[in-house]
Coordinates of C-alpha atoms and ligand atoms in Angstrom, one line a residue:
Chain A
M1025 CA 66.4 127.6 191.4
T1026 CA 64.2 125.5 193.7
L1027 CA 61.4 127.9 194.1
Q1028 CA 58.3 126.1 195.1
A1029 CA 55.4 126.9 192.8
P1030 CA 52.7 128.5 194.9
T1031 CA 49.9 126.8 193.0
T1032 CA 50.7 123.2 193.6
A1033 CA 47.5 122.4 195.4
A1034 CA 45.2 124.7 193.4
A1035 CA 43.7 124.2 190.0
P1036 CA 44.3 120.5 189.4
S1037 CA 42.1 120.4 186.2
G1038 CA 43.9 123.2 184.4
Q1039 CA 47.3 121.8 185.2
P1040 CA 49.2 120.3 182.3
H1041 CA 50.3 116.6 182.5
L1042 CA 53.9 117.5 181.7
A1043 CA 55.5 120.9 181.7
L1044 CA 59.0 121.9 180.7
E1045 CA 59.9 125.4 181.9
G1046 CA 63.0 127.0 180.5
V1047 CA 64.9 123.8 180.5
G1048 CA 68.5 123.9 179.5
K1049 CA 71.3 121.3 179.4
V1050 CA 75.0 121.8 179.3
F1051 CA 77.3 118.8 179.0
E1052 CA 80.8 118.9 180.3
L1053 CA 83.0 117.3 177.8
R1054 CA 86.3 117.9 179.5
R1055 CA 87.4 120.2 182.2
N1056 CA 86.6 123.8 181.0
E1057 CA 85.0 122.4 177.8
H1058 CA 81.3 122.6 177.7
I1059 CA 78.6 122.0 175.1
E1060 CA 75.2 123.5 175.4
A1061 CA 72.9 120.8 174.0
I1062 CA 69.6 122.5 174.6
K1063 CA 68.6 126.0 175.7
D1064 CA 65.4 127.3 177.1
V1065 CA 63.0 124.5 176.1
S1066 CA 59.5 125.1 177.2
F1067 CA 56.3 123.3 176.3
T1068 CA 53.4 121.5 178.0
M1069 CA 51.5 118.4 177.3
Q1070 CA 48.0 117.4 178.3
E1071 CA 46.8 114.0 179.5
N1072 CA 46.1 111.5 176.7
E1073 CA 48.0 113.5 174.2
V1074 CA 50.5 112.2 171.7
C1075 CA 53.2 114.7 171.5
V1076 CA 56.1 114.4 169.0
I1077 CA 59.4 116.1 169.2
L1078 CA 60.8 116.6 165.8
G1079 CA 64.0 118.3 164.7
P1080 CA 67.3 117.9 162.8
S1081 CA 69.9 115.5 164.0
G1082 CA 71.9 116.6 167.0
C1083 CA 69.5 119.3 168.1
G1084 CA 68.9 117.7 171.5
K1085 CA 65.7 115.7 171.1
S1086 CA 67.1 112.7 173.0
T1087 CA 68.5 115.0 175.6
V1088 CA 65.0 116.4 176.3
L1089 CA 63.4 113.0 176.4
R1090 CA 66.1 111.7 178.7
M1091 CA 65.5 114.5 181.1
V1092 CA 61.8 113.8 181.2
A1093 CA 62.7 110.2 181.9
G1094 CA 65.0 111.4 184.7
L1095 CA 68.0 109.9 183.2
E1096 CA 69.7 113.3 182.9
S1097 CA 69.2 116.2 185.2
P1098 CA 68.6 119.7 183.7
S1099 CA 71.2 122.4 184.0
A1100 CA 68.6 125.1 184.0
G1101 CA 64.8 125.3 184.4
Q1102 CA 62.5 122.6 185.6
L1103 CA 60.4 119.7 184.5
L1104 CA 57.1 118.9 186.2
L1105 CA 54.9 115.9 185.9
D1106 CA 51.4 116.7 187.2
G1107 CA 52.9 119.6 189.0
N1108 CA 55.6 117.6 190.7
P1109 CA 59.3 118.2 189.9
I1110 CA 60.9 115.2 188.2
H1111 CA 63.9 113.8 190.1
G1112 CA 65.4 110.7 188.7
P1113 CA 63.8 107.8 186.8
G1114 CA 60.5 106.3 187.9
R1115 CA 58.0 103.8 186.7
E1116 CA 55.4 106.5 185.9
R1117 CA 57.7 107.5 183.0
G1118 CA 58.5 104.3 181.1
M1119 CA 60.9 104.6 178.2
V1120 CA 61.3 102.7 174.9
F1121 CA 64.7 103.1 173.2
Q1122 CA 65.7 102.9 169.6
S1123 CA 68.1 100.0 170.3
Y1124 CA 66.6 96.7 171.3
T1125 CA 66.3 96.4 175.1
S1126 CA 64.6 93.1 175.5
F1127 CA 66.2 91.1 178.3
D1128 CA 67.7 88.1 176.5
W1129 CA 67.4 85.8 179.5
L1130 CA 63.7 86.2 179.9
T1131 CA 60.9 84.9 177.7
V1132 CA 58.6 87.4 176.0
Q1133 CA 56.1 86.7 178.7
D1134 CA 58.6 87.3 181.5
N1135 CA 59.9 90.4 179.8
V1136 CA 56.5 91.9 179.8
E1137 CA 55.9 90.9 183.4
Y1138 CA 59.3 92.4 184.4
G1139 CA 58.1 95.8 185.4
M1140 CA 55.0 94.5 187.3
R1141 CA 57.3 92.1 189.2
L1142 CA 59.5 94.9 190.3
N1143 CA 56.5 96.8 191.5
G1144 CA 55.2 93.9 193.5
A1145 CA 52.1 92.8 191.5
G1146 CA 50.8 89.4 192.3
A1147 CA 51.7 86.4 190.1
R1148 CA 48.2 86.0 188.7
E1149 CA 47.6 89.6 187.9
R1150 CA 51.1 89.8 186.3
R1151 CA 50.4 86.8 184.1
E1152 CA 47.0 88.0 182.9
R1153 CA 48.0 91.6 182.3
A1154 CA 51.1 90.6 180.4
A1155 CA 49.1 88.2 178.3
E1156 CA 46.7 91.0 177.5
F1157 CA 49.4 93.4 176.3
I1158 CA 51.2 90.6 174.4
E1159 CA 48.0 90.0 172.6
L1160 CA 47.6 93.8 172.0
V1161 CA 51.0 93.8 170.1
G1162 CA 50.2 90.6 168.4
L1163 CA 52.8 88.3 169.9
T1164 CA 50.7 85.7 171.7
K1165 CA 52.2 82.9 169.6
F1166 CA 55.6 84.0 170.8
A1167 CA 54.9 84.4 174.5
N1168 CA 57.3 81.6 175.4
A1169 CA 60.0 82.5 172.9
Y1170 CA 63.3 84.1 173.9
P1171 CA 64.1 87.5 172.3
R1172 CA 67.0 86.1 170.3
Q1173 CA 64.5 84.2 168.3
L1174 CA 62.5 87.3 167.4
S1175 CA 62.9 89.9 164.6
G1176 CA 63.8 93.5 165.3
G1177 CA 60.2 94.7 164.9
M1178 CA 59.0 91.9 167.3
K1179 CA 61.6 92.9 169.9
Q1180 CA 60.4 96.5 169.7
R1181 CA 56.8 95.3 170.2
V1182 CA 58.0 93.4 173.3
A1183 CA 59.6 96.6 174.6
I1184 CA 56.4 98.6 174.0
A1185 CA 54.2 95.9 175.7
R1186 CA 56.6 95.7 178.6
T1187 CA 56.4 99.5 179.2
L1188 CA 52.7 99.8 178.7
A1189 CA 51.9 96.8 181.0
N1190 CA 53.7 98.7 183.7
D1191 CA 51.0 101.3 183.4
P1192 CA 53.1 104.5 183.1
A1193 CA 51.5 107.9 183.3
L1194 CA 53.6 108.9 180.3
L1195 CA 55.2 106.7 177.7
L1196 CA 58.5 108.0 176.4
M1197 CA 59.9 106.8 173.1
D1198 CA 63.2 107.8 171.4
E1199 CA 63.0 106.9 167.7
P1200 CA 61.5 103.5 168.6
F1201 CA 61.1 102.5 165.0
G1202 CA 64.3 104.0 163.7
A1203 CA 66.1 100.7 163.3
L1204 CA 63.2 99.0 161.4
D1205 CA 62.7 98.6 157.6
A1206 CA 60.1 100.8 156.0
Q1207 CA 57.3 98.3 155.9
T1208 CA 57.7 97.1 159.5
R1209 CA 58.0 100.7 160.5
W1210 CA 54.5 101.8 159.3
H1211 CA 53.0 98.6 160.6
M1212 CA 54.4 99.5 164.0
Q1213 CA 53.2 103.1 163.7
E1214 CA 49.7 101.8 163.0
L1215 CA 49.9 99.3 165.8
M1216 CA 51.1 101.9 168.2
M1217 CA 48.3 104.2 167.3
S1218 CA 45.7 101.5 168.0
V1219 CA 47.4 100.5 171.2
V1220 CA 47.6 104.1 172.4
E1221 CA 44.0 104.6 171.5
S1222 CA 42.8 101.6 173.5
T1223 CA 45.0 102.2 176.6
R1224 CA 44.6 106.0 176.6
T1225 CA 48.2 106.5 177.3
S1226 CA 50.0 109.9 177.0
V1227 CA 52.9 109.6 174.7
L1228 CA 56.0 111.8 174.3
M1229 CA 58.0 110.6 171.3
V1230 CA 61.1 111.7 169.5
T1231 CA 61.6 111.2 165.8
H1232 CA 63.2 112.8 162.8
D1233 CA 60.8 111.1 160.4
I1234 CA 58.4 113.8 159.2
E1235 CA 55.7 111.4 158.0
E1236 CA 55.7 109.5 161.2
A1237 CA 55.4 112.7 163.2
I1238 CA 52.4 114.0 161.3
F1239 CA 50.7 110.6 161.4
L1240 CA 51.1 110.0 165.1
A1241 CA 51.1 113.4 166.7
D1242 CA 48.3 115.4 168.2
R1243 CA 51.0 118.1 168.5
I1244 CA 54.5 118.5 167.2
E1245 CA 57.2 120.4 169.0
F1246 CA 59.7 121.4 166.3
M1247 CA 63.2 122.0 167.7
S1248 CA 65.7 124.3 166.2
R1249 CA 69.2 123.3 165.4
H1250 CA 71.9 123.1 168.1
P1251 CA 71.6 124.3 170.8
G1252 CA 68.1 123.2 170.5
S1253 CA 65.0 125.0 171.7
V1254 CA 61.4 124.8 170.6
L1255 CA 61.2 126.7 167.3
E1256 CA 57.6 126.1 166.4
E1257 CA 54.6 124.2 167.8
I1258 CA 52.7 122.6 165.0
K1259 CA 49.2 121.2 165.3
P1260 CA 48.0 119.0 162.5
T1261 CA 44.6 120.7 162.7
F1262 CA 43.3 118.9 159.6
K1263 CA 42.9 115.8 161.7
Q1264 CA 40.3 117.6 163.8
G1265 CA 41.2 115.6 166.9
Q1266 CA 40.8 112.3 165.1
R1267 CA 43.4 109.6 165.3
F1268 CA 43.9 107.4 162.3
T1269 CA 45.0 103.8 162.4
R1270 CA 45.8 103.6 158.7
K1271 CA 48.5 105.7 157.2
E1272 CA 46.8 106.2 153.9
Q1273 CA 43.9 108.0 155.6
L1274 CA 46.2 110.9 155.8
L1275 CA 46.3 111.1 152.0
D1276 CA 42.6 112.0 151.9
F1277 CA 43.5 115.5 153.3
P1278 CA 45.0 118.1 151.0
E1279 CA 46.2 119.8 154.1
Y1280 CA 48.5 116.9 154.8
G1281 CA 50.7 117.7 151.9
D1282 CA 50.8 121.4 152.9
L1283 CA 51.9 120.5 156.4
E1284 CA 54.5 118.0 155.2
R1285 CA 55.9 120.7 152.9
H1286 CA 56.0 123.2 155.7
V1287 CA 57.8 120.8 158.1
M1288 CA 60.2 119.8 155.4
K1289 CA 61.1 123.4 154.8
L1290 CA 61.8 123.9 158.5
M1291 CA 63.9 120.7 158.5
R1292 CA 66.0 122.0 155.6
Q1293 CA 66.5 125.4 157.2
Q1294 CA 67.5 123.9 160.5
G1295 CA 69.2 120.8 159.2
G1296 CA 72.3 122.4 157.8
D1297 CA 73.2 124.4 154.7
D1298 CA 74.1 121.6 152.3
A1299 CA 70.6 121.1 150.8
T1300 CA 70.0 123.5 148.0
P1301 CA 66.6 124.2 146.3
A1302 CA 68.0 122.7 143.1
E1303 CA 68.4 119.3 144.7
Q1304 CA 65.0 119.6 146.1
G1305 CA 63.5 119.9 142.7
A1306 CA 65.1 116.7 141.5
Chain B
M1156 CA 71.8 56.6 161.5
S1157 CA 72.7 58.6 158.4
Q1158 CA 69.6 58.2 156.3
N1159 CA 69.1 61.9 156.3
R1160 CA 72.5 62.5 154.8
Q1161 CA 72.1 64.4 151.6
N1162 CA 72.6 63.0 148.2
P1163 CA 76.2 63.8 147.3
V1164 CA 75.2 64.4 143.6
G1165 CA 72.6 66.9 144.8
T1166 CA 74.9 68.8 147.0
R1167 CA 77.8 68.9 144.7
A1168 CA 76.5 71.9 142.8
Q1169 CA 76.4 74.0 145.9
R1170 CA 79.6 72.9 147.4
G1171 CA 82.0 75.8 147.7
P1172 CA 85.8 75.8 148.1
W1173 CA 87.2 73.9 151.1
L1174 CA 88.1 77.2 152.9
E1175 CA 85.2 79.6 152.9
F1176 CA 84.5 82.8 154.8
L1177 CA 81.6 82.9 157.3
R1178 CA 80.6 79.3 156.6
P1179 CA 80.2 77.2 159.8
I1180 CA 80.9 73.5 159.8
S1181 CA 78.9 70.7 161.4
T1182 CA 79.7 69.5 164.9
R1183 CA 80.7 66.1 163.4
E1184 CA 83.1 67.6 160.9
S1185 CA 84.7 69.8 163.6
A1186 CA 85.2 66.8 165.8
L1187 CA 86.7 64.9 162.9
L1188 CA 89.1 67.7 162.0
G1189 CA 90.1 68.0 165.7
L1190 CA 90.9 64.3 165.6
V1191 CA 92.9 64.6 162.4
I1192 CA 95.4 67.0 163.9
W1193 CA 95.9 64.7 166.9
V1194 CA 96.4 61.6 164.8
L1195 CA 99.0 63.5 162.7
F1196 CA 100.7 64.6 165.9
F1197 CA 101.0 61.1 167.3
V1198 CA 102.0 59.7 163.9
G1199 CA 104.8 62.3 163.7
W1200 CA 105.9 61.4 167.2
E1201 CA 105.8 57.7 166.5
V1202 CA 107.9 58.1 163.4
A1203 CA 110.4 60.4 165.1
A1204 CA 110.8 57.9 167.9
W1205 CA 110.9 54.9 165.6
R1206 CA 113.5 56.3 163.2
E1207 CA 115.4 57.4 166.3
L1208 CA 115.5 61.0 165.0
V1209 CA 115.9 61.9 168.6
N1210 CA 117.6 60.1 171.4
P1211 CA 115.1 57.5 172.5
L1212 CA 116.0 58.2 176.1
L1213 CA 114.7 61.8 175.6
L1214 CA 111.8 61.0 173.4
P1215 CA 110.2 57.6 174.0
P1216 CA 107.5 56.5 171.6
P1217 CA 103.9 57.2 172.5
E1218 CA 103.0 53.6 173.3
Q1219 CA 105.7 53.5 175.9
V1220 CA 104.3 56.7 177.5
L1221 CA 100.9 55.0 177.6
V1222 CA 102.4 51.9 179.2
S1223 CA 104.1 54.0 181.9
L1224 CA 100.9 55.9 182.5
Y1225 CA 99.1 52.6 183.0
D1226 CA 101.9 51.5 185.3
L1227 CA 101.8 54.8 187.3
L1228 CA 98.0 54.6 187.7
V1229 CA 97.8 50.9 188.6
N1230 CA 100.9 50.2 190.6
R1231 CA 102.1 53.5 191.9
G1232 CA 99.0 55.4 193.0
F1233 CA 99.2 58.1 190.4
G1234 CA 95.4 58.4 190.7
V1235 CA 95.8 59.9 194.1
D1236 CA 98.3 62.5 192.8
I1237 CA 95.8 63.4 190.1
G1238 CA 93.1 63.8 192.7
V1239 CA 95.3 65.9 194.9
S1240 CA 96.1 68.2 191.9
I1241 CA 92.4 68.6 191.0
L1242 CA 91.5 69.4 194.5
R1243 CA 94.2 72.0 194.7
I1244 CA 92.9 73.6 191.5
L1245 CA 89.3 73.5 192.6
A1246 CA 89.9 74.8 196.2
S1247 CA 91.9 77.8 195.1
F1248 CA 89.8 78.5 192.0
V1249 CA 86.6 78.5 193.9
A1250 CA 88.1 80.7 196.6
A1251 CA 89.3 83.2 193.9
C1252 CA 85.8 83.1 192.2
I1253 CA 84.0 83.8 195.4
I1254 CA 85.9 87.0 195.9
A1255 CA 86.6 88.0 192.3
I1256 CA 83.1 87.7 190.8
P1257 CA 81.1 89.8 193.3
L1258 CA 83.9 92.4 193.5
G1259 CA 84.3 92.5 189.7
V1260 CA 80.6 93.0 189.2
L1261 CA 80.4 95.8 191.8
M1262 CA 83.5 97.5 190.3
G1263 CA 82.0 97.3 186.8
S1264 CA 78.7 98.6 188.1
F1265 CA 79.7 101.5 190.3
A1266 CA 82.4 103.9 189.4
R1267 CA 83.2 104.6 193.0
I1268 CA 83.9 101.0 193.8
E1269 CA 86.1 100.8 190.7
G1270 CA 87.9 103.9 191.8
L1271 CA 88.6 102.4 195.2
F1272 CA 89.8 99.0 194.1
N1273 CA 91.1 99.3 190.6
P1274 CA 94.5 100.9 191.3
F1275 CA 95.1 98.1 193.8
V1276 CA 94.0 95.3 191.6
S1277 CA 95.9 96.6 188.6
A1278 CA 99.1 96.8 190.5
W1279 CA 98.8 93.2 191.7
R1280 CA 97.9 92.1 188.2
Y1281 CA 101.3 93.2 187.0
L1282 CA 103.2 91.2 189.6
P1283 CA 103.9 87.7 188.3
A1284 CA 102.5 85.3 190.9
P1285 CA 105.7 83.1 191.0
A1286 CA 107.5 86.1 192.3
F1287 CA 105.7 85.4 195.6
I1288 CA 106.9 81.8 195.9
P1289 CA 109.9 82.6 198.2
I1290 CA 107.8 84.7 200.6
L1291 CA 104.9 82.2 200.5
L1292 CA 107.3 79.4 201.4
A1293 CA 108.7 81.5 204.2
W1294 CA 105.3 82.3 205.6
F1295 CA 103.5 79.0 205.2
G1296 CA 106.3 76.3 205.0
T1297 CA 105.7 73.4 202.7
G1298 CA 102.1 72.6 203.6
E1299 CA 99.1 73.1 201.3
E1300 CA 98.8 76.8 202.0
P1301 CA 101.6 78.1 199.8
K1302 CA 100.4 76.1 196.8
L1303 CA 96.8 77.2 197.2
A1304 CA 98.0 80.8 197.8
L1305 CA 100.0 80.8 194.6
L1306 CA 97.1 79.5 192.5
F1307 CA 94.8 82.0 194.2
L1308 CA 97.2 84.9 193.5
G1309 CA 97.8 83.8 189.9
V1310 CA 94.1 83.8 189.1
I1311 CA 92.3 86.4 191.2
W1312 CA 93.5 89.7 189.8
F1313 CA 92.9 88.8 186.2
L1314 CA 89.5 87.3 187.0
I1315 CA 88.5 90.5 188.8
T1316 CA 89.6 92.6 185.8
L1317 CA 87.8 90.4 183.3
V1318 CA 84.6 90.4 185.3
M1319 CA 84.7 94.1 185.7
D1320 CA 85.2 94.8 182.0
H1321 CA 82.4 92.5 181.1
T1322 CA 80.1 94.1 183.6
R1323 CA 81.0 97.6 182.3
N1324 CA 80.0 96.4 178.9
V1325 CA 76.4 95.7 179.9
R1326 CA 74.5 98.0 177.6
D1327 CA 73.4 101.3 179.2
E1328 CA 70.0 101.0 177.6
L1329 CA 69.3 97.8 179.5
I1330 CA 70.0 99.5 182.8
E1331 CA 68.1 102.6 181.9
T1332 CA 65.1 100.6 180.7
A1333 CA 65.0 98.8 184.1
M1334 CA 65.2 102.2 185.9
T1335 CA 62.3 103.7 183.9
L1336 CA 60.3 100.6 184.8
G1337 CA 60.8 101.4 188.4
A1338 CA 63.8 99.2 189.4
R1339 CA 65.8 100.4 192.4
R1340 CA 69.6 100.1 192.6
W1341 CA 69.8 96.6 193.9
Q1342 CA 67.1 95.4 191.6
V1343 CA 68.9 96.8 188.6
L1344 CA 72.0 94.9 189.8
W1345 CA 70.3 91.6 190.5
T1346 CA 67.7 91.5 187.7
V1347 CA 69.6 93.1 184.9
I1348 CA 73.4 93.4 185.3
V1349 CA 74.0 90.0 186.9
P1350 CA 72.0 88.0 184.4
A1351 CA 73.3 90.0 181.5
V1352 CA 76.9 89.5 182.5
L1353 CA 76.7 85.9 183.7
P1354 CA 77.5 84.2 180.3
N1355 CA 80.6 86.3 180.0
I1356 CA 81.6 85.5 183.6
L1357 CA 81.5 81.8 182.8
I1358 CA 83.7 82.4 179.8
A1359 CA 86.2 84.4 181.9
M1360 CA 86.2 81.5 184.4
R1361 CA 87.0 79.1 181.7
Q1362 CA 89.9 81.2 180.5
M1363 CA 91.3 81.6 184.0
L1364 CA 91.0 77.9 184.9
A1365 CA 93.5 77.2 182.1
I1366 CA 95.9 79.7 183.8
A1367 CA 95.3 78.0 187.1
W1368 CA 96.8 74.8 185.7
T1369 CA 100.0 76.6 184.8
Y1370 CA 100.4 77.8 188.4
L1371 CA 99.5 74.4 189.7
V1372 CA 102.4 72.7 187.9
I1373 CA 104.8 75.5 189.1
A1374 CA 103.7 75.1 192.7
E1375 CA 103.9 71.3 192.7
I1376 CA 107.4 71.3 191.0
I1377 CA 108.8 73.7 193.5
A1378 CA 107.2 72.7 196.8
A1379 CA 105.3 69.5 196.8
T1380 CA 105.7 65.8 197.4
N1381 CA 102.5 64.8 195.8
G1382 CA 100.4 65.9 192.8
I1383 CA 101.0 65.6 189.1
G1384 CA 103.8 68.2 189.0
A1385 CA 105.7 66.5 191.9
V1386 CA 105.5 63.1 190.2
M1387 CA 106.9 64.6 187.0
W1388 CA 109.7 66.4 188.8
R1389 CA 110.7 63.2 190.6
A1390 CA 110.7 61.3 187.3
R1391 CA 113.1 63.9 185.9
R1392 CA 115.8 62.9 188.4
F1393 CA 115.9 59.4 187.0
L1394 CA 115.4 60.6 183.4
D1395 CA 112.1 58.7 183.2
T1396 CA 111.0 60.8 180.3
D1397 CA 108.1 58.5 179.6
E1398 CA 106.7 59.3 183.0
I1399 CA 107.2 63.1 182.5
L1400 CA 105.3 62.8 179.2
A1401 CA 102.6 60.8 180.9
G1402 CA 102.2 63.6 183.4
I1403 CA 101.9 66.1 180.5
L1404 CA 99.4 63.9 178.8
V1405 CA 97.2 63.8 181.9
I1406 CA 97.3 67.5 182.4
G1407 CA 96.4 68.0 178.7
V1408 CA 93.5 65.6 179.0
L1409 CA 92.2 67.2 182.3
G1410 CA 92.5 70.6 180.8
L1411 CA 90.4 69.5 177.8
A1412 CA 87.9 67.8 180.1
F1413 CA 87.4 71.0 182.2
D1414 CA 87.1 73.0 179.0
L1415 CA 84.4 70.7 177.7
L1416 CA 82.7 70.9 181.1
F1417 CA 82.5 74.7 180.9
R1418 CA 81.2 74.6 177.3
W1419 CA 78.5 72.1 178.4
L1420 CA 77.6 74.3 181.4
Y1421 CA 77.3 77.3 179.1
R1422 CA 74.9 75.5 176.9
I1423 CA 72.8 74.2 179.8
L1424 CA 72.8 77.5 181.7
F1425 CA 72.2 79.9 178.9
P1426 CA 69.9 78.1 176.3
Y1427 CA 68.4 81.5 175.5
L1428 CA 71.6 82.6 173.8
D1429 CA 71.0 80.0 171.1
R1430 CA 69.2 81.7 168.2
N1431 CA 67.3 78.5 167.3
G1432 CA 66.0 77.9 170.8
R1433 CA 66.8 74.8 172.7
Ligands
ATP1565 N1 76.3 112.4 177.5 C1 76.6 113.5 176.7 N2 77.8 114.0 176.8 C2 78.2 115.1 176.0 N3 77.5 115.6 175.0 C3 76.3 115.0 174.8 C4 75.8 113.9 175.6 N4 74.6 113.6 175.1 C5 74.3 114.4 174.1 N5 75.3 115.3 173.9 C6 75.4 116.4 172.9 O1 74.2 117.1 172.9 C7 73.7 117.4 171.6 C8 72.3 116.8 171.4 O2 72.4 115.4 171.4 P1 71.0 114.5 171.3 O3 71.5 113.1 171.3 O4 70.1 115.0 172.3 O5 70.5 114.9 169.8 P2 69.3 114.3 169.0 O6 68.5 115.4 168.6 O7 68.7 113.2 169.7 O8 70.1 113.8 167.7 P3 69.7 112.5 166.8 O9 68.5 112.9 166.0 O10 70.9 112.3 166.0 O11 69.4 111.4 167.7 C9 74.7 116.8 170.7 O12 75.6 117.8 170.2 C10 75.5 115.8 171.5 O13 76.9 115.8 171.1
MG1566 MG1 68.6 111.1 169.5

């Protein structure tokens, strides 16, 4: 299982940023009772790419992301970041969760400084860099507020700024906007797009929102239903490598509708048998 | 003072029923209501004593209790007894906290430490502390040690368990967030788990301090020559019910004072828990 890849030193340019090779995960529920959450998941990601994992509920998206974060270990296969196997969590793979994770006892400023403080950055550098990222997510006025005084969307912006300020090689996000209302949600998606553009961060994100996936992704890994594996790799080629910072820009492309329709069809196929074409028409 | 009080005509339209779900009341009103129940209590007591519904020897009127409390304090050094009792509480409670809080946090953080200590702690928790009085007396005689030991034993096991449970309830995502930001084990413990659980630890301490008072009185009744409990027990021999009640009154007032102290500490130490800021 722990075969050393013979090409570690060679070909640094062609090497993917993140690679999953035949990754599987079996959870033990009770003694002699196992559940295979994902099976043979393989895909790669390049530097500066925004990659979205999409799939029906329970297919194992969070499990994949948590393994990349190092919060779970794979039962089969391996995960490589820049060619090095992933063992346990580390600052180079910062994660933003769906639930709010701001530290209540720290101000917004101190929350954003938190990761840098752990990693021994100087006080001045911390302060300046945190201010920069707080500005980037539009919370400068709230730098000295405590999280309890913020709305859900603002707390999520704190979490994103905190993770980005720590300069991760890969930003991991598990349905980061899932708990937000529709309007806040697309504001956040647009904000994230511009932040990612300006910081050139690589992003691996989980969602089950099709629109969000198409808007944000350079590439979509669509996972099949339980036990999950990659069913289809979808590239929104109509974007021609551009990134948009306004959602309505998507609507200029007739291919957008086609792609959305295609993904929806996959979602219905994989998401259970209860949805009939008749309901679809209504 | 009260210029900003709202016009009663203006508020009348919005005023709901007296009992309403999910409707908080002002600090002032809550203090007032708290006072009402006490006034009713003392009026009831006064009436019962005055109409001699109960044998006056067994239930003296409240003013007589206050008079003997004054007499105890001024002429008979009751203040020293109160001080001794408070010191006993503090010494044993602080000792229990010094052990219980770190241990509880570690047990709640690491399954292995819980696995090691929890069977032990749970067993001790089920043993009523007063069951140890005979053996404590045999070991330590009648000095301060058996009393302190009783208070210590009465508090520590529950405190460990409460702290452990609160620590276990620190949300996984907070810990995982710290880990993906590069925190090592002890950094997670110090910079996430401890600050996250601290408010609940303070609440647990507040609850356990009330229990400590119970054991204090037991200890002082059984094996003490000074302290509030000892004074009350001595008064019983001469059927000085007014002095017994004075002792009860003092314990009640002290309990309330400590409770208020903890509430105040909570507000001072954790201002960030207030939604509206400081
Ligand atoms: N810690 C665990 N222990 C046991 N089973 C687990 C655990 N975590 C996940 N699973 C199982 O693995 C499967 C995949 O779960 P996962 O949370 O990865 O799905 P998901 O695609 O993220 O779903 P959703 O879209 O609803 O968030 C589920 O069947 C779940 O029950
Ligand atoms: Mg999930």
